[in-house]
Short mmCIF file of C-alpha atoms in Angstrom, two decimals:
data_model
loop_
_atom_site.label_atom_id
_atom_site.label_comp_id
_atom_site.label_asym_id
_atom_site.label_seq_id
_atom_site.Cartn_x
_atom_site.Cartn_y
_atom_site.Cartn_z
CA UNK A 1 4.64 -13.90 126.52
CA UNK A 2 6.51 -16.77 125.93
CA UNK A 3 8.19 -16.59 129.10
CA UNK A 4 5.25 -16.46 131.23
CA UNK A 5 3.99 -19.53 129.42
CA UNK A 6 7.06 -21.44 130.41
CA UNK A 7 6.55 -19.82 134.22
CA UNK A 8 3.33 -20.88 133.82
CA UNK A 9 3.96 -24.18 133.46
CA UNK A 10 6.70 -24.59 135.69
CA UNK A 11 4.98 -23.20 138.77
CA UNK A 12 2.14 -26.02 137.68
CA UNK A 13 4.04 -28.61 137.57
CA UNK A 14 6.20 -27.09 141.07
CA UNK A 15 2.69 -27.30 142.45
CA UNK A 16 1.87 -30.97 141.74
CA UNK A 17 5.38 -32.29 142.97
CA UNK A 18 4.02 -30.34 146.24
CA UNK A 19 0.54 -31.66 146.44
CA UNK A 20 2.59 -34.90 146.04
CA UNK A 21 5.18 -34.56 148.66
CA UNK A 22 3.04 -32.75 151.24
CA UNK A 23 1.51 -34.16 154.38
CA UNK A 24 -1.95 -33.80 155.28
CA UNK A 25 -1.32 -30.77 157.65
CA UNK A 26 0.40 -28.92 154.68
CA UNK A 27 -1.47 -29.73 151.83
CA UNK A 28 -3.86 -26.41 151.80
CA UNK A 29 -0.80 -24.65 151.86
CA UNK A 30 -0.03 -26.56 148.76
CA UNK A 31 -3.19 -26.21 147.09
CA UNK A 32 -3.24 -22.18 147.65
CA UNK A 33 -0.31 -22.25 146.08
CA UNK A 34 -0.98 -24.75 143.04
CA UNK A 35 -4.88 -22.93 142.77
CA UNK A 36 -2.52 -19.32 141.76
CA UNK A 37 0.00 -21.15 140.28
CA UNK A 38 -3.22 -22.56 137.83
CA UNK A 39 -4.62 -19.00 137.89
CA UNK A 40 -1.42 -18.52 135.46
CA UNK A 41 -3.82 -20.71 132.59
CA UNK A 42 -6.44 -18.00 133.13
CA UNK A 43 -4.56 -14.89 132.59
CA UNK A 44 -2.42 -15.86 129.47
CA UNK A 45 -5.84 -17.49 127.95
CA UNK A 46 -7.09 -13.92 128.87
CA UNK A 47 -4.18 -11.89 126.69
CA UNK A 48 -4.74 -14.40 123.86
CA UNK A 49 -8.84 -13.27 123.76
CA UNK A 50 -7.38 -9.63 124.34
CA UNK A 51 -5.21 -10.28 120.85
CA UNK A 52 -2.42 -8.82 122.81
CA UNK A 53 -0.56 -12.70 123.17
CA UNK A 54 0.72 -13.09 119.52
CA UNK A 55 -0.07 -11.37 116.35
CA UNK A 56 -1.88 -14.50 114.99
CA UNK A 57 -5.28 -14.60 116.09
CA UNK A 58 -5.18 -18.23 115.28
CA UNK A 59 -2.81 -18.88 117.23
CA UNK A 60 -4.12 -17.20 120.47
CA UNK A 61 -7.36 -19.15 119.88
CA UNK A 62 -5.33 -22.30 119.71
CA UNK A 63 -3.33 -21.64 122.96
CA UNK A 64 -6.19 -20.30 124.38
CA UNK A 65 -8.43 -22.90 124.36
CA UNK A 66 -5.69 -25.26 125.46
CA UNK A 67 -4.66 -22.83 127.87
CA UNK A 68 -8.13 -22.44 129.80
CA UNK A 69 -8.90 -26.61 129.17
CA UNK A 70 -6.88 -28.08 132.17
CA UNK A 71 -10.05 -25.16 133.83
CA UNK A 72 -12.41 -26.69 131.96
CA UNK A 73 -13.38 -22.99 131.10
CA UNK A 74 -14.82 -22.81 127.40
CA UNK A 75 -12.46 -20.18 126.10
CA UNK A 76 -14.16 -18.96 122.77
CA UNK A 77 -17.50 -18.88 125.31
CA UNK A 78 -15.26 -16.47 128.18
CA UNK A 79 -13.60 -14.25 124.91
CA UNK A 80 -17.14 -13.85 123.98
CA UNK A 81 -19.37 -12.25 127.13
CA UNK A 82 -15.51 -11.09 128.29
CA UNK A 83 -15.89 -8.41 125.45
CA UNK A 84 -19.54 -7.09 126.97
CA UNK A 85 -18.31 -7.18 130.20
CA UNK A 86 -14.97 -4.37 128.86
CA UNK A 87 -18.20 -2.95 126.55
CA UNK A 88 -20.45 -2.55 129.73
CA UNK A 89 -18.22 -2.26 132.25
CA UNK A 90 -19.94 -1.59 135.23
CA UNK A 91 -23.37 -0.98 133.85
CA UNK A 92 -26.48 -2.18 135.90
CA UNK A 93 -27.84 -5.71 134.60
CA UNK A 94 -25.83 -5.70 131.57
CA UNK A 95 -21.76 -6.22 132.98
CA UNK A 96 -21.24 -10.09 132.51
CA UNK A 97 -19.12 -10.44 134.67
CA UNK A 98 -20.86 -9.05 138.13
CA UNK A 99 -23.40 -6.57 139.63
CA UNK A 100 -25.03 -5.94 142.31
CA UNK A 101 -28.22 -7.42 142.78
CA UNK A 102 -31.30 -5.15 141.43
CA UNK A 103 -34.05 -4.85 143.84
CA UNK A 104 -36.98 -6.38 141.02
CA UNK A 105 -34.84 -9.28 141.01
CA UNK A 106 -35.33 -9.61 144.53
CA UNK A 107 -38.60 -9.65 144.46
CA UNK A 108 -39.01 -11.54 141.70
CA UNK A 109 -36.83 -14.52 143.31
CA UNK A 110 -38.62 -17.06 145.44
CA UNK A 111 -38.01 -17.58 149.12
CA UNK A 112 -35.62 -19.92 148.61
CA UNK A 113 -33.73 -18.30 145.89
CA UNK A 114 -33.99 -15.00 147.49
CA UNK A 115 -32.44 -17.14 150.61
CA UNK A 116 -30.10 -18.94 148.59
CA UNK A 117 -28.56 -15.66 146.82
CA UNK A 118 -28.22 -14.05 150.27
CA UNK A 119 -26.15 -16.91 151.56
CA UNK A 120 -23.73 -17.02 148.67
CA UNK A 121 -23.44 -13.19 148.06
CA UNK A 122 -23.08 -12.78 151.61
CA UNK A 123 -21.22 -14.82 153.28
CA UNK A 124 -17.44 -15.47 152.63
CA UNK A 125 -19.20 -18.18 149.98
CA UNK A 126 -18.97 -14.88 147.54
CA UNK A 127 -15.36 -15.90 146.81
CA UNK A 128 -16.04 -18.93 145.18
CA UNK A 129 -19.12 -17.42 143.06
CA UNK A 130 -17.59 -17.48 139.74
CA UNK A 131 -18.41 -21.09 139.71
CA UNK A 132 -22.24 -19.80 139.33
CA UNK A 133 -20.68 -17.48 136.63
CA UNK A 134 -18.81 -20.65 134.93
CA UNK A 135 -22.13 -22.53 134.89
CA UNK A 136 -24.59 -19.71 133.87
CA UNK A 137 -22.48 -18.43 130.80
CA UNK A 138 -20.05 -20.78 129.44
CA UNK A 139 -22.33 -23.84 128.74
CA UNK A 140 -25.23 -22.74 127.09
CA UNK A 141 -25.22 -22.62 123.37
CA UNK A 142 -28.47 -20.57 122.94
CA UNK A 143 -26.53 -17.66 124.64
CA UNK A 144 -24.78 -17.14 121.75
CA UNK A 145 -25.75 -15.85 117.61
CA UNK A 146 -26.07 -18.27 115.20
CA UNK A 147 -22.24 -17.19 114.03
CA UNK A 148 -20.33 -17.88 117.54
CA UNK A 149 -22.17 -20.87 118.15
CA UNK A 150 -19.38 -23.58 116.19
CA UNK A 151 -16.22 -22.12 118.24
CA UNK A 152 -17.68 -21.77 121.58
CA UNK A 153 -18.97 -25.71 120.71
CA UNK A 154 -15.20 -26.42 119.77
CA UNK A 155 -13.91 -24.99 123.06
CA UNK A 156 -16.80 -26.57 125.08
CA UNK A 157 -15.45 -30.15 123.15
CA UNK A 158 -11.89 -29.32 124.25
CA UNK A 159 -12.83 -28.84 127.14
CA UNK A 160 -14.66 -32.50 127.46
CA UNK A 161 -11.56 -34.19 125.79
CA UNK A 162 -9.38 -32.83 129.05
CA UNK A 163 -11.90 -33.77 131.21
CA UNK A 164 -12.18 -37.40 129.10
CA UNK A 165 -8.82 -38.02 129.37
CA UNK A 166 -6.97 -36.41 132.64
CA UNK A 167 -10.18 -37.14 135.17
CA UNK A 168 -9.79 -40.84 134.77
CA UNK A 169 -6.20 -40.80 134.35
CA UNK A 170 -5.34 -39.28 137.71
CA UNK A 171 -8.57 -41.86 138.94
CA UNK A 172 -6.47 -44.94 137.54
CA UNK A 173 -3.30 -43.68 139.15
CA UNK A 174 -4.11 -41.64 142.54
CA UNK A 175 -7.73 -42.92 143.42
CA UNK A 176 -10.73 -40.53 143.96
CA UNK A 177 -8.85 -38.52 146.42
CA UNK A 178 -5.97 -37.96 143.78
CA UNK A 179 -8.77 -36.52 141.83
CA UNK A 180 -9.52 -34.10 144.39
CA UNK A 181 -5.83 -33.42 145.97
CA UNK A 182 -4.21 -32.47 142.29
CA UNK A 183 -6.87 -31.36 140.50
CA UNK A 184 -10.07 -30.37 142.21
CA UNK A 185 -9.03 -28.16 145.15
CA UNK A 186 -6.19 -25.85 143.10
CA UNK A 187 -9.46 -25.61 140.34
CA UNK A 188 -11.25 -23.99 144.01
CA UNK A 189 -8.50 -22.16 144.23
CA UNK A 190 -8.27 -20.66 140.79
CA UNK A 191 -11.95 -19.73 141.14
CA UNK A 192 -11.69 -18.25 144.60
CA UNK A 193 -8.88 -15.73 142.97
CA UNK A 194 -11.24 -15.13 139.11
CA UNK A 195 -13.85 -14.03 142.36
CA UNK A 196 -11.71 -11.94 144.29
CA UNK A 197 -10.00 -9.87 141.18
CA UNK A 198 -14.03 -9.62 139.24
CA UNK A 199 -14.95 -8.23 143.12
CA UNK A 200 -12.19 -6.31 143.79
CA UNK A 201 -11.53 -4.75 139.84
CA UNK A 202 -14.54 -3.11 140.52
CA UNK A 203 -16.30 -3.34 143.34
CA UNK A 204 -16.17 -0.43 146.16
CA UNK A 205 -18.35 1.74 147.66
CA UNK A 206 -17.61 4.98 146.04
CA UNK A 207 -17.91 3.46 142.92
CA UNK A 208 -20.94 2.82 141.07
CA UNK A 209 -22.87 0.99 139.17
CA UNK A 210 -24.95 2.82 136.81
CA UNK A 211 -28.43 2.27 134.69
CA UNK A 212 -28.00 2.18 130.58
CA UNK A 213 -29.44 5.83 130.12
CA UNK A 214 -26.66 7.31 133.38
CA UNK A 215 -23.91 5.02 132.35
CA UNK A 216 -20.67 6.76 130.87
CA UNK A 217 -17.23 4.79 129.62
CA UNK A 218 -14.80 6.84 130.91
CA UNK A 219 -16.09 6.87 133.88
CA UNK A 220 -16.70 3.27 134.39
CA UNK A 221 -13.39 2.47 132.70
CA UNK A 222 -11.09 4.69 134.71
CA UNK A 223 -13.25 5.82 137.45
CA UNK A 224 -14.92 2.23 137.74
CA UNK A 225 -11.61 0.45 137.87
CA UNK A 226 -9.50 -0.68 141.02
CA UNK A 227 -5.80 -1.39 141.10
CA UNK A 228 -5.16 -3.05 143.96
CA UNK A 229 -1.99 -4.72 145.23
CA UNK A 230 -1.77 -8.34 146.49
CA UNK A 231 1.06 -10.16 148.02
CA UNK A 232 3.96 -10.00 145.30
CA UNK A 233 3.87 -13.98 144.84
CA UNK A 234 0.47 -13.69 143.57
CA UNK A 235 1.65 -10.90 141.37
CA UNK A 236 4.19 -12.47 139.86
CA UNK A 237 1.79 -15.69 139.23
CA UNK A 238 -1.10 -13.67 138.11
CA UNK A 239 1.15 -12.08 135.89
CA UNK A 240 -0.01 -8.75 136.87
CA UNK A 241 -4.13 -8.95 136.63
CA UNK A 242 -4.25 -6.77 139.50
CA UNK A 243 -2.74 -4.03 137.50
CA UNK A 244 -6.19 -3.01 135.81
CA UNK A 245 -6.89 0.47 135.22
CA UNK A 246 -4.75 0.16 131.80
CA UNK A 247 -6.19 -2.90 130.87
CA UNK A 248 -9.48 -1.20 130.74
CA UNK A 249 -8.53 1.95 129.10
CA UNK A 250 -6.40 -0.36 126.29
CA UNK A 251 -6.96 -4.22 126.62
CA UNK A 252 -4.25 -4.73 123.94
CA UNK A 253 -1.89 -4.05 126.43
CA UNK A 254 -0.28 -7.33 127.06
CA UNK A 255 0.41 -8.03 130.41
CA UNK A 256 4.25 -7.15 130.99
CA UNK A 257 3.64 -3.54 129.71
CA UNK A 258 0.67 -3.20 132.44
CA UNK A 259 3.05 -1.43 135.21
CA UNK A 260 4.08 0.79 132.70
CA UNK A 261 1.42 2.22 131.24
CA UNK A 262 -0.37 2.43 135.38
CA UNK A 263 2.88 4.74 135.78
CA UNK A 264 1.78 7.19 132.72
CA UNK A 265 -1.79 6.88 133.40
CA UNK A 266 -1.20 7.61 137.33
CA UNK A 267 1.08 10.75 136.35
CA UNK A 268 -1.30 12.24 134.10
CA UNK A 269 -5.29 10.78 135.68
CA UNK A 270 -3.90 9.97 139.16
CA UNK A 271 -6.57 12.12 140.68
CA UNK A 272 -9.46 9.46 138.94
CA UNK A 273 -7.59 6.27 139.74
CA UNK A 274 -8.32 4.15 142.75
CA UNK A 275 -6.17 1.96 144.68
CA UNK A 276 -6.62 -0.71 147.11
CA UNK A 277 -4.75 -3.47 149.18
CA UNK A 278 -5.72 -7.17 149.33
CA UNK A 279 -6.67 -7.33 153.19
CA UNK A 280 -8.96 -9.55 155.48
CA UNK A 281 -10.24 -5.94 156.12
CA UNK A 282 -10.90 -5.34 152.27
CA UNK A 283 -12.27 -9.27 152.36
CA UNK A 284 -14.76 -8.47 154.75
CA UNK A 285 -16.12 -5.10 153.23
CA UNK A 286 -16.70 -7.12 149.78
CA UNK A 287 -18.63 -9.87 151.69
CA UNK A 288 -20.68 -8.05 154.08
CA UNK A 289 -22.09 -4.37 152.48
CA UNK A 290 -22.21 -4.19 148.54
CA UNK A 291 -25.09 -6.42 147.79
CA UNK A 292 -28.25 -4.75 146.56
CA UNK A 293 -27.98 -1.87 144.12
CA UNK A 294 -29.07 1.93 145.90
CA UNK A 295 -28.99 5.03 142.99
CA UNK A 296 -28.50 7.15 146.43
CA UNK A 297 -25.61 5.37 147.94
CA UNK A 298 -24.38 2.98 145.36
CA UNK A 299 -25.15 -0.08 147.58
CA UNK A 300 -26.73 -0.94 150.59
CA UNK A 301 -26.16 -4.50 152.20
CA UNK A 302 -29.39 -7.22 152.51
CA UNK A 303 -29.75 -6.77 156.11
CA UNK A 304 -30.38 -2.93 155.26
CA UNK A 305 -32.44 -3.39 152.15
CA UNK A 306 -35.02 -5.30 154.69
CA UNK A 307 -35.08 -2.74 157.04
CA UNK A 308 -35.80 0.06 154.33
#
């Protein structure tokens, strides 16, 4: 674990020196680059709420919330609706992190949110919607019981002192735009991959979502789950995320015994597992046809839930 940290923060601070050195032309190269590289934060702050980062819970809350602060992601808030999301995996309306949307929410949106959630849920805008996520669940006190409510407020103020301090900081010494170039557009970046591995980890359209009284774990957890392969960089700097069926089945499995355990699990379930490839073809499936929840065929897109 230790090891990844000190990857972690090496390929962050690689990142910055690049931002720094790059011209114009080059620099969303750079920021693709420094957005994974600060993707790193999110998955080691996501062992440490997994208790599979040290054996001291205390000390995975510690390096978690300092972890997830340069996000300014509230990590006691994430560890909190994280653990419904592995509890509900893939149940209709009650998965935290995504699900399709339910046709009596439709209907119960007005024309310009109705027109609002087509746009970002269909349009390439989809890979950035774990911002909406970030805003809806992280902030918001009354979300949580009366016993959470003083460590998700510490992580929110951890969060704030970052902000406090290395916002105007980078003003004083880079201008606005330094704001932007080192910290703003890799922070697009980290959210464009949290959107593509929530999509992709269980999003396809054999596999469904399913109401509270049809819903069944192993299903959801093993048939529900995708591993799917990216380019080996973003492997490597995602320290495995993509490798999720075993995190799903066992979320104490830290992330360097992932690959492992996907070997046992694929020799003994490989008939339930599903696989997938990181493609513009994959991309464009996840933008364009699973939006609106169908018991029938799992999902329909908005353009077809109109015409029905």
């Amino acid at each position: 674990a230790y090891k990844s940290l000190a990857l972690t923060l090496a390929a962050c601070a690689a990142s910055e020196v690049l931002i720094a050195l790059s011209p114009l032309w080059f620099l969303p190269v750079a920021w693709a680059i420094a957005g994974t590289a600060f993707t790193g934060f999110f998955v080691l702050g996501h062992d440490c709420g997994h208790r599979s980062f040290h054996t001291s819970k205390n000390v995975e809350d510690v390096v978690g919330n300092v972890l997830m602060s340069p996000l300014i992601y509230p990590y006691e808030a994430w560890r909190i609706k994280h653990a419904q999301h592995h509890a509900k995996t893939n149940m209709l309306v009650e998965d935290t992190a995504w699900h399709p949307v339910v046709v009596e929410e439709m209907e119960e949106m007005s024309p310009f949110v109705r027109a609002a959630t087509k746009t970002i849920l269909g349009t390439p805008i989809k890979f950035l919607a774990s911002i909406l996520h970030w805003i809806k669940w992280h902030f918001d006190l009354s979300l949580y019981k009366k016993s959470e409510k003083k460590k998700v407020a510490i992580s929110i103020a951890c969060n704030a002192a970052f902000a406090a301090v290395a916002w105007p900081l980078l003003v004083a010494k880079t201008g606005w735009f330094g704001l932007v170039k080192f910290w703003l557009m890799p922070w697009l970046g980290f959210h464009f991959w949290l959107s593509a591995f929530t999509l992709v980890h269980h999003t396809s359209p054999h596999i469904p979502f399913k109401a509270k009284e049809d819903w069944d774990p192993v299903q959801a957890q093993l048939g529900g789950t995708v591993h799917c392969k990216y380019p080996k960089w973003v492997e490597i700097l995602c320290f495995d995320i993509n490798v999720h069926v075993p995190h799903h089945l066992s979320p104490r499995i830290p992330h360097y015994r992932l690959r492992t355990a996907y070997k046992a699990i694929c020799e003994k379930f490989g008939e339930y597992v599903n696989e997938a490839e990181f493609s513009w073809k994959l991309f464009w499936m996840l933008v364009k046809e699973p939006h609106v929840y169908n018991k029938e065929k799992n999902y329909v897109s908005f353009k077809e839930q109109e015409l029905s």
